[in-house]
Structures are given as C-alpha cells and as structure tokens.
PDB file of N, CA and C in Angstrom:
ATOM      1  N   UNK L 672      11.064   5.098 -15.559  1.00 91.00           N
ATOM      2  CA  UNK L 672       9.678   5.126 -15.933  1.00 91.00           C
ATOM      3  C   UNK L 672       8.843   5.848 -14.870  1.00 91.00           C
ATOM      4  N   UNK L 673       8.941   5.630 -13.788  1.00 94.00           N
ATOM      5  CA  UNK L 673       8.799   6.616 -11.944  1.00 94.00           C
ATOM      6  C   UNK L 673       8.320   7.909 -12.490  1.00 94.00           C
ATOM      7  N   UNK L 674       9.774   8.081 -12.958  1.00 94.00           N
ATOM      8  CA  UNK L 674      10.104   9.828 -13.100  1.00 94.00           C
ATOM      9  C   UNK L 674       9.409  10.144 -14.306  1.00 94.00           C
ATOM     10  N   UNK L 675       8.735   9.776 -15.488  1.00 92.00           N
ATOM     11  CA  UNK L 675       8.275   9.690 -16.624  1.00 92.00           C
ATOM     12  C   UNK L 675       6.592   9.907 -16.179  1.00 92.00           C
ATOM     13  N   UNK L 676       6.420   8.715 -15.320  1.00 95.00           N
ATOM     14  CA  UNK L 676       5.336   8.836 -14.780  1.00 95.00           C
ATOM     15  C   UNK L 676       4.619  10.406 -14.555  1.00 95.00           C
ATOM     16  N   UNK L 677       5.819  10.769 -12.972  1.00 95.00           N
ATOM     17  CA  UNK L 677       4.890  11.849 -12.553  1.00 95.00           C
ATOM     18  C   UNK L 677       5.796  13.314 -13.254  1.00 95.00           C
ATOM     19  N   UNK L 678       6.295  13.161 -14.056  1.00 93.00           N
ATOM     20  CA  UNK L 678       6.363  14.080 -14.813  1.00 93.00           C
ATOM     21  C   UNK L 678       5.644  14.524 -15.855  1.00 93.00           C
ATOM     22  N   UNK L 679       4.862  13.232 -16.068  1.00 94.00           N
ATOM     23  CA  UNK L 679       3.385  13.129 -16.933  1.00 94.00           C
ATOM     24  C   UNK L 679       2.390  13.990 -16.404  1.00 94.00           C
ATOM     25  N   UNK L 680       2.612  13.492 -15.321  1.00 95.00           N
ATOM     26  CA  UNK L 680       1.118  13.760 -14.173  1.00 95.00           C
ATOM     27  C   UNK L 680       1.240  15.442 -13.932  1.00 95.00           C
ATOM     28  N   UNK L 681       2.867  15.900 -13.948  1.00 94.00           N
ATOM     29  CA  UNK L 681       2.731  16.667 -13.112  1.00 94.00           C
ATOM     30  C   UNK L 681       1.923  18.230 -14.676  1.00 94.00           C
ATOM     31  N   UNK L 682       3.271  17.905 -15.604  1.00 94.00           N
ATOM     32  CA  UNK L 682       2.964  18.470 -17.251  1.00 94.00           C
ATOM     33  C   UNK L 682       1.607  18.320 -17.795  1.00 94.00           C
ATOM     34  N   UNK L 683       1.400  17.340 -18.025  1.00 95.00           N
ATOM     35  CA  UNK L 683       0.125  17.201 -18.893  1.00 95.00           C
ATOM     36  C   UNK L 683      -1.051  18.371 -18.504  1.00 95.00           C
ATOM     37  N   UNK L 684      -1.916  18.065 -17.789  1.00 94.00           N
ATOM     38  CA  UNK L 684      -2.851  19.330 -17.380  1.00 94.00           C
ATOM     39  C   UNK L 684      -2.211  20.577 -17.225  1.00 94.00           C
ATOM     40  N   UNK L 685      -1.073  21.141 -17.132  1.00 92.00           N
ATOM     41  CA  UNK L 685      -0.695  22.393 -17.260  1.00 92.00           C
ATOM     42  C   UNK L 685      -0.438  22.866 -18.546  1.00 92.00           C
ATOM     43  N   UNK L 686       0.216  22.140 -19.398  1.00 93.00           N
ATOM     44  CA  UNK L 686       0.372  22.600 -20.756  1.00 93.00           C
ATOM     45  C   UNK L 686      -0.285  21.331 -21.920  1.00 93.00           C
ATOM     46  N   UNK L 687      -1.122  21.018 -21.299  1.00 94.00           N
ATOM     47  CA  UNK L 687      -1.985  20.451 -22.550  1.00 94.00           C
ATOM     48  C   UNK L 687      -1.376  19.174 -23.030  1.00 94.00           C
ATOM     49  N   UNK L 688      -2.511  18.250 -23.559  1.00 96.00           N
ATOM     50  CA  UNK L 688      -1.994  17.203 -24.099  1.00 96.00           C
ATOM     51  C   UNK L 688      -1.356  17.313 -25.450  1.00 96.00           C
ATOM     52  N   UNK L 689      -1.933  17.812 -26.389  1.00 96.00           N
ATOM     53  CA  UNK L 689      -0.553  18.301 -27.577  1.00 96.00           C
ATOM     54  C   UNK L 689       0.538  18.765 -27.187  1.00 96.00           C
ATOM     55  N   UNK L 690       0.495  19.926 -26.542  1.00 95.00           N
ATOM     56  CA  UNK L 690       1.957  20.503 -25.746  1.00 95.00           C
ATOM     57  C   UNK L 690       2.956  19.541 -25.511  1.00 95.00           C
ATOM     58  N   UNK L 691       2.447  18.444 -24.493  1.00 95.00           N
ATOM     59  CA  UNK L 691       2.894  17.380 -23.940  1.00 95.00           C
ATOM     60  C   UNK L 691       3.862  16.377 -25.241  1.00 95.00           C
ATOM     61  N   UNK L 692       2.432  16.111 -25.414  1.00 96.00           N
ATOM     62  CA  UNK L 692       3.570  14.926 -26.641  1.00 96.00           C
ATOM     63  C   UNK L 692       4.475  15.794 -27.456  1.00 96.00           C
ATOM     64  N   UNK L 693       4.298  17.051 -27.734  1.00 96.00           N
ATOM     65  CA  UNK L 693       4.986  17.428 -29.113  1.00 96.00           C
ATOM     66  C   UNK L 693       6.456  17.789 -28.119  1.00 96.00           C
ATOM     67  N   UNK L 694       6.197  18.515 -26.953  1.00 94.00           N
ATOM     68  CA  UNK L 694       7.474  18.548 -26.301  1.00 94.00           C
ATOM     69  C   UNK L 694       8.631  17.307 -25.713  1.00 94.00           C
ATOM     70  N   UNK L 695       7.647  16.194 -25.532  1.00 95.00           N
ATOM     71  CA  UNK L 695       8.234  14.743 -25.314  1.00 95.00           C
ATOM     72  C   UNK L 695       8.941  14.136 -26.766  1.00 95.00           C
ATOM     73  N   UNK L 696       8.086  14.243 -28.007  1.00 95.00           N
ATOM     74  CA  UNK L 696       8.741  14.068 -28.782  1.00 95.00           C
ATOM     75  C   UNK L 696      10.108  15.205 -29.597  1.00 95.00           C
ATOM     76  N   UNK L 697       9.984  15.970 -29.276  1.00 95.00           N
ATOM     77  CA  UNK L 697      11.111  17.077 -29.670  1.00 95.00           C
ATOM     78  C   UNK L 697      12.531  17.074 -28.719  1.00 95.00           C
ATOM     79  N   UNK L 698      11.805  16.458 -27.385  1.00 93.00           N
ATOM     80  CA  UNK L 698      13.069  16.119 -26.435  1.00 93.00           C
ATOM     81  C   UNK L 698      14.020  14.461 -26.836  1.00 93.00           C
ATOM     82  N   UNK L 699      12.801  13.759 -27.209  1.00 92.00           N
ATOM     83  CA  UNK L 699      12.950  12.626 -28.117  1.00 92.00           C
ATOM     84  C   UNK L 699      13.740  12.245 -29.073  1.00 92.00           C
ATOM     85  N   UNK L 700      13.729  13.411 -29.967  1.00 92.00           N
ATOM     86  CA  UNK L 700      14.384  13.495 -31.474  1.00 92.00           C
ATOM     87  C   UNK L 700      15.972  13.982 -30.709  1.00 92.00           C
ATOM     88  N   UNK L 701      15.622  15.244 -30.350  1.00 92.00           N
ATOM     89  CA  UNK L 701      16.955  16.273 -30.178  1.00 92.00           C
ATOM     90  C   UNK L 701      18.039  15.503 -29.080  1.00 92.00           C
ATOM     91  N   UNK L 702      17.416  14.570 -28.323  1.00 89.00           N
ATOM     92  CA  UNK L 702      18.626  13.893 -27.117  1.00 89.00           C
ATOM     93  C   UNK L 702      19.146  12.324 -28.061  1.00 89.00           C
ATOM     94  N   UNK L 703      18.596  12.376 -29.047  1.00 88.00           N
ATOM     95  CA  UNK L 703      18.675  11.099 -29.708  1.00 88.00           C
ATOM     96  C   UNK L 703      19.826  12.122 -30.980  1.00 88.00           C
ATOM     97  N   UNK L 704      19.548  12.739 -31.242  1.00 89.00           N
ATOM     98  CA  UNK L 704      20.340  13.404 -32.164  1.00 89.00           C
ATOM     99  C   UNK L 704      21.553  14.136 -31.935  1.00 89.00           C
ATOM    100  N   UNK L 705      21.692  14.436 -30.343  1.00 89.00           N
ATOM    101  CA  UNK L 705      23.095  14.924 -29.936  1.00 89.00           C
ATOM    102  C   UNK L 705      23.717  13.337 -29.936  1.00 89.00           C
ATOM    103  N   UNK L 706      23.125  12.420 -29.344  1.00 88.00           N
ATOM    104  CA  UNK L 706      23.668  11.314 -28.905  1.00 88.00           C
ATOM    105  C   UNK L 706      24.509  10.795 -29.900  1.00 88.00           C
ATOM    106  N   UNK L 707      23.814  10.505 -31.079  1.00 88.00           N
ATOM    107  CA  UNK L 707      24.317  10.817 -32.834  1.00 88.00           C
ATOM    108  C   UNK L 707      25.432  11.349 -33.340  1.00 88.00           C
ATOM    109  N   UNK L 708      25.658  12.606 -32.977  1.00 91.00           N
ATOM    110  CA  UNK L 708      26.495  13.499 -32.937  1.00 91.00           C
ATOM    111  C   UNK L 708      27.797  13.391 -32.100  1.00 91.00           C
ATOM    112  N   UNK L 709      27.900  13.033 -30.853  1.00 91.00           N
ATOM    113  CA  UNK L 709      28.780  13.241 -29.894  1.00 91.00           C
ATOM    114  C   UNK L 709      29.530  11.844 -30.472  1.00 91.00           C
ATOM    115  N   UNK L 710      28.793  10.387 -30.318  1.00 89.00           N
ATOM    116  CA  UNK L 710      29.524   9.118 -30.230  1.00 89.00           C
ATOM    117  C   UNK L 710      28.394   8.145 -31.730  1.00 89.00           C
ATOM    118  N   UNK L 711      28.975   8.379 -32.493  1.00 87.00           N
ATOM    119  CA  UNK L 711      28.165   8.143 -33.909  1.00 87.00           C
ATOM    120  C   UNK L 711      28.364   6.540 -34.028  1.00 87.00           C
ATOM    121  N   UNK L 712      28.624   6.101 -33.200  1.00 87.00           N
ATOM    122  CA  UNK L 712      28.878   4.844 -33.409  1.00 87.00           C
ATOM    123  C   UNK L 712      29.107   3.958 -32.514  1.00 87.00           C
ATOM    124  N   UNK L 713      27.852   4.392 -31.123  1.00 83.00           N
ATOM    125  CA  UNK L 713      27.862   3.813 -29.984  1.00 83.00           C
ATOM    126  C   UNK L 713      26.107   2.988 -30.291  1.00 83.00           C
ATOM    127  N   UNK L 714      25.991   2.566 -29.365  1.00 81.00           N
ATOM    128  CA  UNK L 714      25.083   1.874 -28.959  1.00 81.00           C
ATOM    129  C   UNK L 714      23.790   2.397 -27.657  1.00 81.00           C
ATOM    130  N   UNK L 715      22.676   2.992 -28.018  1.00 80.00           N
ATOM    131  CA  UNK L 715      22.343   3.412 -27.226  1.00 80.00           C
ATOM    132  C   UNK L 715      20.628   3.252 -26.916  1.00 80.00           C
ATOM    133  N   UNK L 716      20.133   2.846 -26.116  1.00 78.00           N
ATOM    134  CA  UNK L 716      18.809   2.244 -26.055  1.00 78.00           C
ATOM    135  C   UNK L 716      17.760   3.320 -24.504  1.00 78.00           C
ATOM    136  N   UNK L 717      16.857   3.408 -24.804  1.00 78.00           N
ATOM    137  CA  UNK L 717      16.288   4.254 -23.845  1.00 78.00           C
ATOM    138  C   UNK L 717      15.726   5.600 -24.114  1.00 78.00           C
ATOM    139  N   UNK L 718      14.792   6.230 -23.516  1.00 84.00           N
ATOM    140  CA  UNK L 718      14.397   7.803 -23.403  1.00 84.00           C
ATOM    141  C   UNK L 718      14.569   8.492 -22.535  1.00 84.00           C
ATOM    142  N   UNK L 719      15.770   8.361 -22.103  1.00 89.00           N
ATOM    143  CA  UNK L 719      16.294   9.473 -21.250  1.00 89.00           C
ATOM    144  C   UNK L 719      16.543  10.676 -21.558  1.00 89.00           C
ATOM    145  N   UNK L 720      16.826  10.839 -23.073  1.00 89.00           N
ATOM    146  CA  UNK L 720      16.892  12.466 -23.860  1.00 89.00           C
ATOM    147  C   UNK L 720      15.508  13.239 -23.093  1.00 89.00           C
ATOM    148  N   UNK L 721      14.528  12.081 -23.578  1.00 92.00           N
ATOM    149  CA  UNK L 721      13.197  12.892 -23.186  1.00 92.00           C
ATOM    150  C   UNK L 721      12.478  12.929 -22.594  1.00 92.00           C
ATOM    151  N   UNK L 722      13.619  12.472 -21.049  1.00 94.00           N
ATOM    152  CA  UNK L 722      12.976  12.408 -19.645  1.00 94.00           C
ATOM    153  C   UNK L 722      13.200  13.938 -19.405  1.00 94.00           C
ATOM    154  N   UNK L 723      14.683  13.830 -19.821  1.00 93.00           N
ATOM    155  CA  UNK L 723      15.847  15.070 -19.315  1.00 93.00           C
ATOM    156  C   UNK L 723      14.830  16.349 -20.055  1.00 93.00           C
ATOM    157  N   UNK L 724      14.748  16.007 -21.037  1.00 93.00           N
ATOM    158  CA  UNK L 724      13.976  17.712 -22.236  1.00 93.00           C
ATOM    159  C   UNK L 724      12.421  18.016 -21.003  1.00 93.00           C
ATOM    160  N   UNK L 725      11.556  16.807 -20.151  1.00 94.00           N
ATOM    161  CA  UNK L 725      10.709  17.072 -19.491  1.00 94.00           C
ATOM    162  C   UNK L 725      11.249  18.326 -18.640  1.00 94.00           C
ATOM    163  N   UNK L 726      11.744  17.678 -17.781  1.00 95.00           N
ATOM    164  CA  UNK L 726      12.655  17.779 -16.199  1.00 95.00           C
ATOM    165  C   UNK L 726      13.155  19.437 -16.558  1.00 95.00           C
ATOM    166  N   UNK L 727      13.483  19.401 -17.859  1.00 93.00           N
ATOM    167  CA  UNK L 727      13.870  21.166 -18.200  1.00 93.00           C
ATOM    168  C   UNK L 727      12.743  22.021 -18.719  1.00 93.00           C
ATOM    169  N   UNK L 728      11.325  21.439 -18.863  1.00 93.00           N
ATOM    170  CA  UNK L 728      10.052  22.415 -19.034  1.00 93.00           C
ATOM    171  C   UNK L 728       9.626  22.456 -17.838  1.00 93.00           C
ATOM    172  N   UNK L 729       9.778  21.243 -16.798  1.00 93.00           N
ATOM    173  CA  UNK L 729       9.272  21.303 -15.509  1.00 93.00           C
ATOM    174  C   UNK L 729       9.953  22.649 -14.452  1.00 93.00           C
ATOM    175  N   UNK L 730      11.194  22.773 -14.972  1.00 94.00           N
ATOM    176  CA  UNK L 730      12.325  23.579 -14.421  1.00 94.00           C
ATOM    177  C   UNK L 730      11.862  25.040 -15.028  1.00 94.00           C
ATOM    178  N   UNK L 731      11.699  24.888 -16.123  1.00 92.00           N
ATOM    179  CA  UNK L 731      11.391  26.752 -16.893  1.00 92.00           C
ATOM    180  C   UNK L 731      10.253  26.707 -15.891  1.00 92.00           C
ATOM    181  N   UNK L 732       9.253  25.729 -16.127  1.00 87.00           N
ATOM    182  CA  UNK L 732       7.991  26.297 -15.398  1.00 87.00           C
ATOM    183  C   UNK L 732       7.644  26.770 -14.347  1.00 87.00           C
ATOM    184  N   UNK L 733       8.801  25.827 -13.603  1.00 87.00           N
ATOM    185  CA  UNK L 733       8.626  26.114 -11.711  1.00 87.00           C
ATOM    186  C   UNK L 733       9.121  27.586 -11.447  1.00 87.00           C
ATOM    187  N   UNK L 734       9.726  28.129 -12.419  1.00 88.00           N
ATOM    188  CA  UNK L 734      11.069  29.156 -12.351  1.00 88.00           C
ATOM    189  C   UNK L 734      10.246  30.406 -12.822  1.00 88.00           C
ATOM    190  N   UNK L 735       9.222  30.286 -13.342  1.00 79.00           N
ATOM    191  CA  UNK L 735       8.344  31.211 -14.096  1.00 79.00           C
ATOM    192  C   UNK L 735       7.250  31.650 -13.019  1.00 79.00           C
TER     193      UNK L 735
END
C-alpha cells in the first residue's frame, strides 16, 4: 500500500487524474487476467497486477 501510495503521489499530477485511474484500472484488469490465464484455478487476492502496470508507466516515464 507504501508503494501504491507514492506512486500515486508521484503519477497523479503528471498524467492527470483520469490518466491515473484509467491506467490503474487497465493494469487492474490485464494482471488479473494473465493471472486467469497462467493458473485458472488458483486462488489469488490483492493489486499487485496494478501496482506492477504503475511501476512500468513510472519506468516509461523516467526513461522518456
């Protein structure tokens, strides 16, 4: 939640609050949907898909 935090802090004012959620939720769907895919019949609780989908706009961005 730490890392959620200031990955909030750090995203939000740079690419906007729509930006924000729509990219949190698309990291949301898509890490929930490999998860689906790989082990279809595991058990899995948390948003780490769409910590990880942040951590990789934070990464394009820094890189840009």
């Amino acid at each position: 939640m730490y890392l959620l935090y200031q990955l909030g802090n750090m995203l939000e004012p740079a690419i906007g609050r729509v930006r924000f959620a729509l990219t949190y939720l698309a990291s949301l769907l898509g890490g929930s949907a490999l998860v689906l895919l790989l082990s279809p019949n595991s058990l899995t609780v948390g948003a780490s898909g769409a910590v990880f989908g942040l951590m990789g706009v934070a990464a394009i961005g820094y890189w840009l």
